[in-house]
Short mmCIF file of C-alpha atoms and ligand atoms in Angstrom, two decimals:
data_model
loop_
_atom_site.label_atom_id
_atom_site.label_comp_id
_atom_site.label_asym_id
_atom_site.label_seq_id
_atom_site.Cartn_x
_atom_site.Cartn_y
_atom_site.Cartn_z
CA MET A 1178 -8.51 0.68 2.26
CA THR A 1179 -11.43 -1.59 3.61
CA THR A 1180 -13.64 -3.60 1.26
CA SER A 1181 -16.54 -1.10 1.50
CA THR A 1182 -14.41 1.88 1.23
CA MET A 1183 -13.42 0.68 -2.26
CA VAL A 1184 -16.96 -0.10 -3.44
CA LEU A 1185 -18.31 3.23 -1.90
CA GLY A 1186 -15.38 5.51 -3.82
CA ARG A 1187 -17.84 5.99 -6.79
CA LEU A 1188 -20.85 7.09 -4.70
CA ASP A 1189 -20.43 10.54 -6.03
CA GLU A 1190 -20.63 9.32 -9.53
CA VAL A 1191 -23.53 7.48 -8.86
CA ARG A 1192 -25.56 9.82 -6.94
CA ALA A 1193 -25.28 12.30 -9.66
CA TRP A 1194 -27.82 9.80 -11.90
CA GLN A 1195 -29.70 8.47 -8.85
CA GLU A 1196 -30.98 11.72 -8.13
CA GLU A 1197 -32.24 12.58 -11.04
CA LEU A 1198 -33.96 8.56 -11.39
CA TYR A 1199 -35.04 9.39 -8.22
CA ARG A 1200 -37.00 12.49 -9.02
CA ASP A 1201 -38.17 11.08 -12.08
CA LEU A 1202 -39.62 8.10 -10.44
CA HIS A 1203 -41.32 10.11 -7.85
CA ALA A 1204 -42.99 12.20 -10.53
CA HIS A 1205 -44.23 9.27 -12.26
CA PRO A 1206 -45.87 6.75 -9.70
CA GLU A 1207 -47.38 3.56 -10.98
CA LEU A 1208 -50.02 1.68 -8.79
CA SER A 1209 -49.62 -2.18 -7.86
CA HIS A 1210 -49.51 -4.53 -10.95
CA GLN A 1211 -48.72 -1.50 -13.39
CA GLU A 1212 -45.52 -0.64 -12.97
CA GLN A 1213 -44.04 -0.89 -16.53
CA ARG A 1214 -42.63 2.43 -16.80
CA THR A 1215 -40.77 1.51 -13.44
CA ALA A 1216 -40.01 -1.80 -14.57
CA GLU A 1217 -38.33 -0.28 -17.86
CA ALA A 1218 -36.27 2.07 -16.15
CA VAL A 1219 -34.93 -0.50 -13.81
CA ALA A 1220 -34.25 -3.03 -16.50
CA SER A 1221 -32.01 -0.29 -18.44
CA ARG A 1222 -30.23 0.46 -15.50
CA LEU A 1223 -29.34 -3.10 -14.68
CA SER A 1224 -28.06 -3.39 -18.27
CA ALA A 1225 -25.72 -0.92 -17.81
CA ALA A 1226 -24.37 -2.15 -14.73
CA GLY A 1227 -23.68 -4.77 -16.64
CA CYS A 1228 -26.40 -7.24 -15.21
CA GLU A 1229 -27.95 -10.15 -16.50
CA VAL A 1230 -31.59 -9.03 -16.63
CA HIS A 1231 -35.10 -10.65 -16.68
CA THR A 1232 -38.05 -8.94 -16.96
CA GLY A 1233 -41.86 -9.82 -16.86
CA VAL A 1234 -41.39 -11.92 -13.85
CA GLY A 1235 -44.52 -12.31 -11.87
CA GLY A 1236 -46.17 -9.46 -13.93
CA THR A 1237 -43.77 -6.34 -14.11
CA GLY A 1238 -41.01 -7.77 -11.69
CA VAL A 1239 -37.72 -7.18 -13.06
CA VAL A 1240 -34.66 -9.29 -11.52
CA GLY A 1241 -30.90 -8.69 -12.01
CA ILE A 1242 -27.83 -10.92 -11.49
CA LEU A 1243 -24.77 -9.46 -10.90
CA ARG A 1244 -21.85 -12.58 -11.07
CA ASN A 1245 -18.70 -12.15 -10.11
CA GLY A 1246 -16.74 -15.40 -9.50
CA THR A 1247 -17.39 -18.07 -6.67
CA GLY A 1248 -18.77 -16.87 -3.36
CA PRO A 1249 -21.87 -16.46 -1.64
CA ARG A 1250 -24.93 -15.60 -3.28
CA VAL A 1251 -27.03 -12.61 -1.91
CA LEU A 1252 -30.51 -11.50 -2.83
CA LEU A 1253 -31.74 -8.06 -2.43
CA ARG A 1254 -34.88 -7.14 -2.65
CA ALA A 1255 -36.75 -3.30 -3.73
CA ASP A 1256 -40.68 -3.03 -4.19
CA MET A 1257 -41.49 -0.79 -7.17
CA ASP A 1258 -45.58 -0.14 -6.51
CA ALA A 1259 -47.01 3.25 -5.37
CA LEU A 1260 -50.33 4.05 -3.30
CA PRO A 1261 -53.65 5.73 -4.44
CA VAL A 1262 -53.08 8.61 -2.72
CA ARG A 1263 -53.21 12.19 -3.85
CA GLU A 1264 -49.68 14.01 -3.14
CA ALA A 1265 -49.82 17.03 -0.93
CA THR A 1266 -46.03 17.52 -0.41
CA ASP A 1267 -44.80 21.03 -2.06
CA LEU A 1268 -41.79 19.19 -3.84
CA PRO A 1269 -40.89 20.47 -7.15
CA TYR A 1270 -40.98 16.85 -8.24
CA ALA A 1271 -44.44 16.12 -6.48
CA SER A 1272 -46.62 13.76 -8.27
CA THR A 1273 -49.93 14.73 -10.01
CA ALA A 1274 -50.36 11.22 -11.88
CA THR A 1275 -53.48 9.51 -11.91
CA ALA A 1276 -54.06 6.06 -12.90
CA THR A 1277 -57.34 3.59 -13.37
CA ASP A 1278 -57.31 0.81 -10.75
CA SER A 1279 -58.27 -2.98 -11.36
CA ALA A 1280 -61.96 -2.33 -10.77
CA GLY A 1281 -61.76 0.84 -13.31
CA VAL A 1282 -61.81 3.57 -10.92
CA ASP A 1283 -59.58 6.74 -11.64
CA LEU A 1284 -57.40 7.46 -8.60
CA PRO A 1285 -54.72 9.88 -7.82
CA VAL A 1286 -51.17 8.14 -7.67
CA MET A 1287 -48.20 8.87 -5.11
CA HIS A 1288 -45.24 7.28 -3.89
CA ALA A 1289 -46.58 7.53 -0.51
CA CYS A 1290 -44.50 4.76 1.06
CA GLY A 1291 -40.96 5.56 -0.74
CA HIS A 1292 -40.93 2.35 -2.81
CA ASP A 1293 -39.14 5.07 -5.11
CA LEU A 1294 -36.27 5.18 -2.63
CA HIS A 1295 -36.02 1.71 -2.49
CA VAL A 1296 -35.73 1.21 -6.32
CA THR A 1297 -33.25 3.70 -6.44
CA CYS A 1298 -30.96 2.48 -3.56
CA LEU A 1299 -30.70 -1.11 -5.06
CA LEU A 1300 -30.00 0.50 -8.52
CA GLY A 1301 -27.00 2.50 -7.22
CA ALA A 1302 -25.83 -0.45 -4.93
CA LEU A 1303 -25.36 -2.69 -8.19
CA ASP A 1304 -23.47 0.00 -10.11
CA LEU A 1305 -21.31 0.43 -7.28
CA LEU A 1306 -21.15 -3.18 -6.65
CA ALA A 1307 -20.50 -4.02 -10.53
CA GLY A 1308 -17.81 -1.02 -10.69
CA ALA A 1309 -15.48 -2.39 -8.11
CA ARG A 1310 -15.70 -6.54 -8.69
CA GLN A 1311 -11.95 -6.44 -7.42
CA ALA A 1312 -13.13 -6.12 -3.69
CA TRP A 1313 -15.54 -8.86 -3.85
CA GLY A 1314 -16.75 -12.52 -4.72
CA GLY A 1315 -20.15 -13.77 -5.73
CA THR A 1316 -23.12 -13.11 -6.96
CA VAL A 1317 -25.76 -10.63 -6.15
CA VAL A 1318 -29.55 -11.23 -7.10
CA ALA A 1319 -31.50 -8.00 -7.19
CA VAL A 1320 -35.45 -8.73 -7.34
CA PHE A 1321 -37.51 -5.73 -7.95
CA GLN A 1322 -41.06 -6.67 -7.21
CA PRO A 1323 -44.60 -5.60 -8.11
CA ALA A 1324 -47.42 -4.93 -5.82
CA GLU A 1325 -45.91 -4.83 -2.07
CA GLU A 1326 -48.85 -2.92 -1.15
CA LEU A 1327 -51.21 -5.67 -2.11
CA GLY A 1328 -49.07 -8.31 -0.55
CA ASP A 1329 -49.25 -10.49 -3.52
CA GLY A 1330 -46.33 -9.18 -5.69
CA ALA A 1331 -43.68 -11.37 -4.00
CA ARG A 1332 -45.73 -14.34 -4.18
CA GLY A 1333 -46.71 -13.65 -7.86
CA MET A 1334 -43.05 -13.63 -8.78
CA VAL A 1335 -42.23 -17.09 -6.84
CA GLN A 1336 -45.25 -18.68 -8.81
CA ASP A 1337 -43.59 -17.44 -11.85
CA GLY A 1338 -40.73 -19.55 -11.19
CA LEU A 1339 -38.30 -16.98 -9.70
CA THR A 1340 -36.18 -19.53 -7.69
CA ASP A 1341 -35.77 -21.74 -10.77
CA LEU A 1342 -34.79 -18.73 -12.78
CA VAL A 1343 -31.75 -17.44 -10.44
CA GLY A 1344 -31.00 -20.80 -8.49
CA PRO A 1345 -29.92 -20.96 -4.99
CA VAL A 1346 -29.30 -17.99 -2.80
CA ASP A 1347 -27.39 -18.47 0.76
CA VAL A 1348 -29.60 -14.96 2.27
CA ALA A 1349 -31.72 -12.67 1.31
CA LEU A 1350 -31.93 -8.66 2.58
CA CYS A 1351 -34.33 -5.77 2.34
CA GLN A 1352 -34.75 -2.21 3.66
CA HIS A 1353 -37.61 0.17 3.98
CA VAL A 1354 -37.43 3.81 4.48
CA LEU A 1355 -39.38 4.85 7.80
CA PRO A 1356 -40.37 8.38 9.51
CA GLN A 1357 -36.79 8.02 11.51
CA PRO A 1358 -34.05 10.75 11.28
CA ALA A 1359 -32.44 10.63 7.97
CA GLY A 1360 -28.84 9.17 8.00
CA SER A 1361 -29.85 6.63 10.32
CA VAL A 1362 -30.17 2.96 10.15
CA ALA A 1363 -32.39 0.56 12.49
CA THR A 1364 -32.58 -3.42 13.04
CA ARG A 1365 -34.03 -5.63 14.90
CA SER A 1366 -33.78 -9.58 15.58
CA GLY A 1367 -36.74 -11.52 15.74
CA PRO A 1368 -40.51 -10.54 14.71
CA VAL A 1369 -40.11 -7.07 13.54
CA LEU A 1370 -43.50 -6.61 11.10
CA SER A 1371 -46.81 -8.25 11.75
CA SER A 1372 -48.96 -10.42 9.25
CA ALA A 1373 -51.98 -9.12 8.56
CA ASP A 1374 -55.15 -10.81 7.52
CA SER A 1375 -58.41 -9.40 6.18
CA MET A 1376 -61.69 -11.10 6.58
CA ARG A 1377 -65.15 -10.59 5.42
CA VAL A 1378 -67.82 -11.98 7.46
CA VAL A 1379 -71.68 -11.99 6.23
CA VAL A 1380 -73.99 -12.81 8.55
CA HIS A 1381 -77.72 -13.82 7.88
CA GLY A 1382 -80.95 -12.79 9.39
CA ARG A 1383 -84.47 -12.96 7.99
CA GLY A 1384 -85.66 -9.46 7.05
CA GLY A 1385 -88.96 -7.86 7.77
CA HIS A 1386 -90.75 -4.58 9.07
CA GLY A 1387 -89.19 -2.62 11.29
CA SER A 1388 -92.26 -2.63 13.19
CA MET A 1389 -92.62 -6.35 13.55
CA PRO A 1390 -89.27 -7.56 14.94
CA HIS A 1391 -90.51 -10.69 16.30
CA ALA A 1392 -90.98 -11.91 12.61
CA THR A 1393 -87.42 -11.26 11.95
CA VAL A 1394 -83.85 -12.56 12.90
CA ASP A 1395 -82.17 -9.07 12.93
CA PRO A 1396 -78.49 -9.37 11.59
CA VAL A 1397 -77.86 -5.55 12.52
CA VAL A 1398 -78.11 -7.10 16.14
CA VAL A 1399 -76.14 -10.30 15.30
CA ALA A 1400 -73.54 -7.98 13.99
CA ALA A 1401 -73.14 -5.65 16.85
CA MET A 1402 -73.20 -8.60 19.33
CA ILE A 1403 -70.03 -10.14 17.40
CA VAL A 1404 -68.33 -6.62 17.20
CA VAL A 1405 -68.56 -6.37 21.20
CA ARG A 1406 -67.66 -9.71 21.40
CA LEU A 1407 -64.82 -9.62 19.26
CA GLN A 1408 -63.08 -6.99 21.56
CA THR A 1409 -62.74 -9.98 24.22
CA VAL A 1410 -60.22 -11.80 21.77
CA VAL A 1411 -57.23 -9.51 22.27
CA ALA A 1412 -57.87 -8.86 25.64
CA ARG A 1413 -59.00 -12.23 27.24
CA GLU A 1414 -57.73 -14.72 25.06
CA LEU A 1415 -54.06 -13.96 24.52
CA PRO A 1416 -51.64 -13.59 27.22
CA PRO A 1417 -50.76 -10.31 28.43
CA GLY A 1418 -47.62 -8.99 26.57
CA GLU A 1419 -48.39 -11.10 23.40
CA PRO A 1420 -48.98 -8.12 21.12
CA ALA A 1421 -52.05 -8.16 18.19
CA VAL A 1422 -54.74 -5.94 16.72
CA LEU A 1423 -57.98 -7.21 15.94
CA THR A 1424 -59.79 -4.44 14.13
CA VAL A 1425 -63.56 -4.11 13.09
CA GLY A 1426 -63.04 -1.53 10.04
CA SER A 1427 -66.40 -1.67 8.48
CA LEU A 1428 -69.94 -2.74 9.29
CA GLN A 1429 -73.24 -2.46 6.44
CA ALA A 1430 -76.19 -3.53 7.05
CA GLY A 1431 -79.64 -2.42 5.59
CA THR A 1432 -81.11 0.80 3.81
CA LYS A 1433 -83.90 2.42 5.74
CA SER A 1434 -84.91 2.91 9.09
CA ASN A 1435 -88.22 0.59 9.11
CA ILE A 1436 -86.82 -2.19 7.24
CA ILE A 1437 -84.83 -4.87 8.94
CA PRO A 1438 -82.14 -6.34 6.77
CA GLU A 1439 -81.69 -9.74 5.13
CA SER A 1440 -77.71 -9.39 6.44
CA ALA A 1441 -74.80 -7.75 7.62
CA THR A 1442 -71.44 -7.37 6.46
CA LEU A 1443 -68.40 -6.79 8.68
CA LEU A 1444 -64.75 -6.25 7.53
CA LEU A 1445 -61.91 -7.42 9.92
CA ASN A 1446 -58.31 -6.97 10.08
CA VAL A 1447 -56.19 -8.78 12.22
CA ARG A 1448 -52.07 -8.27 12.88
CA THR A 1449 -50.01 -10.73 14.79
CA TYR A 1450 -46.77 -11.94 15.53
CA SER A 1451 -46.63 -15.55 15.24
CA GLU A 1452 -48.33 -18.20 13.50
CA GLN A 1453 -49.51 -19.45 16.88
CA THR A 1454 -51.16 -16.18 17.74
CA ARG A 1455 -52.76 -15.93 14.37
CA THR A 1456 -54.53 -19.19 14.54
CA VAL A 1457 -55.68 -18.45 18.34
CA VAL A 1458 -57.34 -15.24 17.15
CA LEU A 1459 -58.75 -16.41 13.83
CA THR A 1460 -60.01 -19.61 15.60
CA ALA A 1461 -61.50 -17.50 18.15
CA ILE A 1462 -63.14 -15.00 15.34
CA GLU A 1463 -64.97 -17.96 13.65
CA ARG A 1464 -66.24 -19.33 16.99
CA ILE A 1465 -67.55 -16.24 18.13
CA VAL A 1466 -69.48 -15.36 14.57
CA ARG A 1467 -71.07 -18.88 14.35
CA ALA A 1468 -72.14 -18.57 18.08
CA GLU A 1469 -73.50 -15.26 17.87
CA CYS A 1470 -75.48 -16.49 14.70
CA ALA A 1471 -76.32 -19.88 16.27
CA ALA A 1472 -77.74 -17.85 19.68
CA ALA A 1473 -79.54 -15.45 17.42
CA GLY A 1474 -81.56 -18.13 15.58
CA ALA A 1475 -80.09 -17.49 12.51
CA PRO A 1476 -81.61 -19.35 9.71
CA ARG A 1477 -78.28 -19.55 7.63
CA GLU A 1478 -74.74 -20.42 8.71
CA PRO A 1479 -72.40 -17.25 8.48
CA GLU A 1480 -69.85 -17.14 5.40
CA LEU A 1481 -66.29 -16.07 6.28
CA GLU A 1482 -63.54 -15.29 3.93
CA LEU A 1483 -59.87 -14.61 4.20
CA PHE A 1484 -58.36 -12.14 1.88
CA ASP A 1485 -54.97 -9.81 1.63
CA HIS A 1486 -52.66 -12.09 3.67
CA PHE A 1487 -49.39 -10.70 4.51
CA PRO A 1488 -46.94 -13.20 6.36
CA VAL A 1489 -45.08 -12.09 9.30
CA THR A 1490 -41.47 -10.90 8.88
CA GLN A 1491 -39.06 -12.75 11.44
CA ASN A 1492 -35.71 -11.64 11.23
CA ASP A 1493 -33.02 -14.20 11.55
CA PRO A 1494 -30.81 -13.42 14.85
CA GLU A 1495 -27.30 -14.60 12.93
CA VAL A 1496 -28.06 -12.63 9.68
CA THR A 1497 -29.41 -9.56 11.58
CA ALA A 1498 -26.55 -9.61 14.31
CA ARG A 1499 -24.26 -9.79 10.98
CA VAL A 1500 -26.00 -7.05 9.42
CA ALA A 1501 -25.65 -4.86 12.66
CA ALA A 1502 -21.84 -5.45 13.19
CA ALA A 1503 -21.25 -4.17 9.56
CA PHE A 1504 -23.49 -1.12 9.96
CA THR A 1505 -22.32 -0.39 13.60
CA ASP A 1506 -18.46 -0.34 11.93
CA HIS A 1507 -19.47 1.63 8.97
CA PHE A 1508 -22.64 3.80 10.32
CA GLY A 1509 -21.32 4.21 13.96
CA ALA A 1510 -23.86 5.90 16.26
CA ALA A 1511 -26.26 6.22 13.37
CA VAL A 1512 -27.16 2.66 13.97
CA ARG A 1513 -30.42 2.41 16.16
CA GLN A 1514 -32.87 -0.33 17.39
CA LEU A 1515 -35.74 -1.01 15.08
CA ASP A 1516 -39.09 -0.93 17.03
CA ARG A 1517 -41.39 -3.82 16.38
CA LEU A 1518 -43.74 -2.48 13.70
CA THR A 1519 -47.72 -3.16 13.32
CA ALA A 1520 -47.28 -2.69 9.74
CA SER A 1521 -46.78 -5.81 7.22
CA GLU A 1522 -44.65 -6.64 4.38
CA ASP A 1523 -44.56 -9.61 1.78
CA PHE A 1524 -40.93 -9.49 1.42
CA SER A 1525 -40.46 -12.65 3.43
CA ASP A 1526 -42.35 -14.93 0.87
CA LEU A 1527 -39.23 -14.47 -1.13
CA PRO A 1528 -36.62 -16.22 1.48
CA ARG A 1529 -39.48 -18.33 2.30
CA ALA A 1530 -39.34 -19.84 -1.31
CA PHE A 1531 -35.62 -19.98 -1.11
CA GLY A 1532 -35.81 -21.53 2.12
CA VAL A 1533 -33.10 -19.26 3.66
CA PRO A 1534 -32.65 -16.67 6.23
CA TYR A 1535 -33.12 -13.22 5.89
CA THR A 1536 -33.24 -9.87 7.68
CA TYR A 1537 -35.14 -6.43 6.76
CA TRP A 1538 -33.77 -3.17 8.42
CA GLY A 1539 -35.12 0.55 8.39
CA ILE A 1540 -33.56 3.92 7.14
CA GLY A 1541 -34.64 7.10 8.13
CA GLY A 1542 -35.86 9.50 5.88
CA THR A 1543 -37.27 12.52 8.05
CA ASP A 1544 -35.39 15.82 8.10
CA PRO A 1545 -33.40 15.08 11.66
CA GLU A 1546 -33.81 18.59 12.64
CA LEU A 1547 -37.24 18.29 12.13
CA TYR A 1548 -37.48 14.81 13.85
CA ASP A 1549 -35.38 16.55 17.00
CA ARG A 1550 -37.86 19.39 17.31
CA ALA A 1551 -40.50 17.61 17.18
CA ALA A 1552 -39.34 14.66 19.94
CA ALA A 1553 -38.07 17.28 22.00
CA ALA A 1554 -41.82 18.50 21.87
CA GLY A 1555 -43.43 15.34 22.24
CA ARG A 1556 -45.07 15.80 19.18
CA LEU A 1557 -43.88 13.06 16.88
CA ASN A 1558 -47.31 11.66 16.20
CA GLN A 1559 -48.63 15.14 15.11
CA ASP A 1560 -45.31 16.81 13.23
CA VAL A 1561 -43.47 13.87 11.30
CA SER A 1562 -45.63 12.66 8.58
CA VAL A 1563 -45.40 8.90 8.05
CA ASN A 1564 -45.85 6.64 5.07
CA HIS A 1565 -49.00 6.36 3.18
CA SER A 1566 -49.44 10.05 4.48
CA PRO A 1567 -49.77 12.37 1.69
CA LEU A 1568 -47.34 14.30 3.12
CA PHE A 1569 -44.88 11.68 3.10
CA ALA A 1570 -41.58 12.26 1.21
CA PRO A 1571 -38.25 11.35 2.36
CA VAL A 1572 -35.65 14.19 2.31
CA LEU A 1573 -33.64 13.33 -0.63
CA GLN A 1574 -30.15 13.24 1.19
CA PRO A 1575 -28.95 12.01 3.16
CA THR A 1576 -31.75 9.20 2.82
CA LEU A 1577 -30.65 8.20 -0.56
CA ASP A 1578 -26.90 7.74 0.19
CA THR A 1579 -27.86 6.01 3.46
CA GLY A 1580 -29.88 3.52 1.72
CA THR A 1581 -27.46 2.83 -0.83
CA THR A 1582 -24.69 2.41 1.22
CA ALA A 1583 -26.81 0.32 4.03
CA LEU A 1584 -27.14 -2.36 0.99
CA VAL A 1585 -23.44 -2.37 -0.32
CA VAL A 1586 -22.27 -2.43 3.55
CA ALA A 1587 -24.80 -5.51 4.27
CA ALA A 1588 -24.36 -7.22 1.35
CA LEU A 1589 -20.38 -7.18 1.63
CA ALA A 1590 -20.77 -8.55 5.07
CA TRP A 1591 -21.08 -11.63 3.09
CA LEU A 1592 -19.54 -10.71 -0.35
CA GLY A 1593 -16.62 -8.63 0.98
CA ARG A 1594 -12.95 -9.90 0.37
CA GLU A 1595 -11.74 -8.68 3.88
CA GLN A 1596 -14.83 -9.99 5.46
CA PRO A 1597 -14.15 -12.53 8.46
CA GLY A 1598 -17.31 -13.61 7.12
CA ARG A 1599 -15.33 -15.26 4.20
CA GLU A 1600 -14.45 -18.31 6.42
CA GLN A 1601 -18.25 -18.92 6.83
CA PRO A 1602 -19.84 -21.37 4.86
CA GLY A 1603 -21.16 -19.69 1.69
CA ARG A 1604 -22.25 -22.16 -0.89
CA GLU A 1605 -19.60 -22.32 -4.01
CA HIS A 1606 -21.37 -22.33 -7.62
ZN1 ZN B 357 -46.60 0.84 2.04
ZN1 ZN B 358 -43.42 0.09 1.50
#
């Protein structure tokens, strides 16, 4: 009997409470930084599994530590927050929840990114590991973080002393449910998720009567020139083959057709896969904005402000190879190559704070038959609902079993007593 079969032997027993918990979490989603109810459910399950539990880390964050003698120390992470989306699935456990956001606006709330699944899988994996201590050695550090969707939940836990609280770890692992066939897992070495930055740009003109443009500096024209010129950054300043996205998502100026306004505001979004490319793009934006304002004779310098930063997620080759090998042993043909995604994540803020390598993999959540039909018809983009859609909800099984198993199998690649990896250097504590 291999180590992972020993640990997974209780999956039937664990699945029973997991399915119930998942439906409950799905029906009770909470916005970023408001994950109190979820955190309570997490803490009570962690206690039941015999973990040392820390609550209120970086707001609503929860940490569970499962100690089992000497051996490697593995950090596993799940995110807890939901999104301001009105659920449109017909599931019996669909959310009808609403909440008030930090600006005082009432919003519908839905687990439209599958974080309820991540929480349930990680709690299940801890229960399984806790129930088979003879099969492994070391320490599991389970981090349940708030506010992934805002990109500041992981950072908040770090700033609140996470690394001192749990001590050193050797490796960090994380997974996300994606619109791929349920039952599959997907890994990728190197950059896997882009970094993201948003920028607010305010350009100043000199307002006046729409009939007297010669007496004004028109910020609408300046903003329009900036939007067009920004299209050359990716096309003309980056090497062909280096992926990046620069989108102007919002452009606002003026109130009336015959008034030339005082200013215009642009909201930009940038996605890149390396620090170097990020610097090239952000530098080019600033240069273009300032130069267009100067070209128009703007009376004041423009204002540029970065916000909502997400780091690039860069999977370590050795850690990824070790997890991929363990997945292939266990899942066989269900292991796929993960595409590079233009989405972004703040998970890597955790391993960066601990100074350790990491990997981030995908698990499928789409009904496999539906997926195959859509793929055969060339209609994947039309027929398979994606994360953040009001229709996004993983099929409960085999998604839940796969995500739970994937965490156990990946963690045991460091912790398992029978793994060849046991000879590899793991810190002893
Ligand atoms: Zn999301
Ligand atoms: Zn997500």
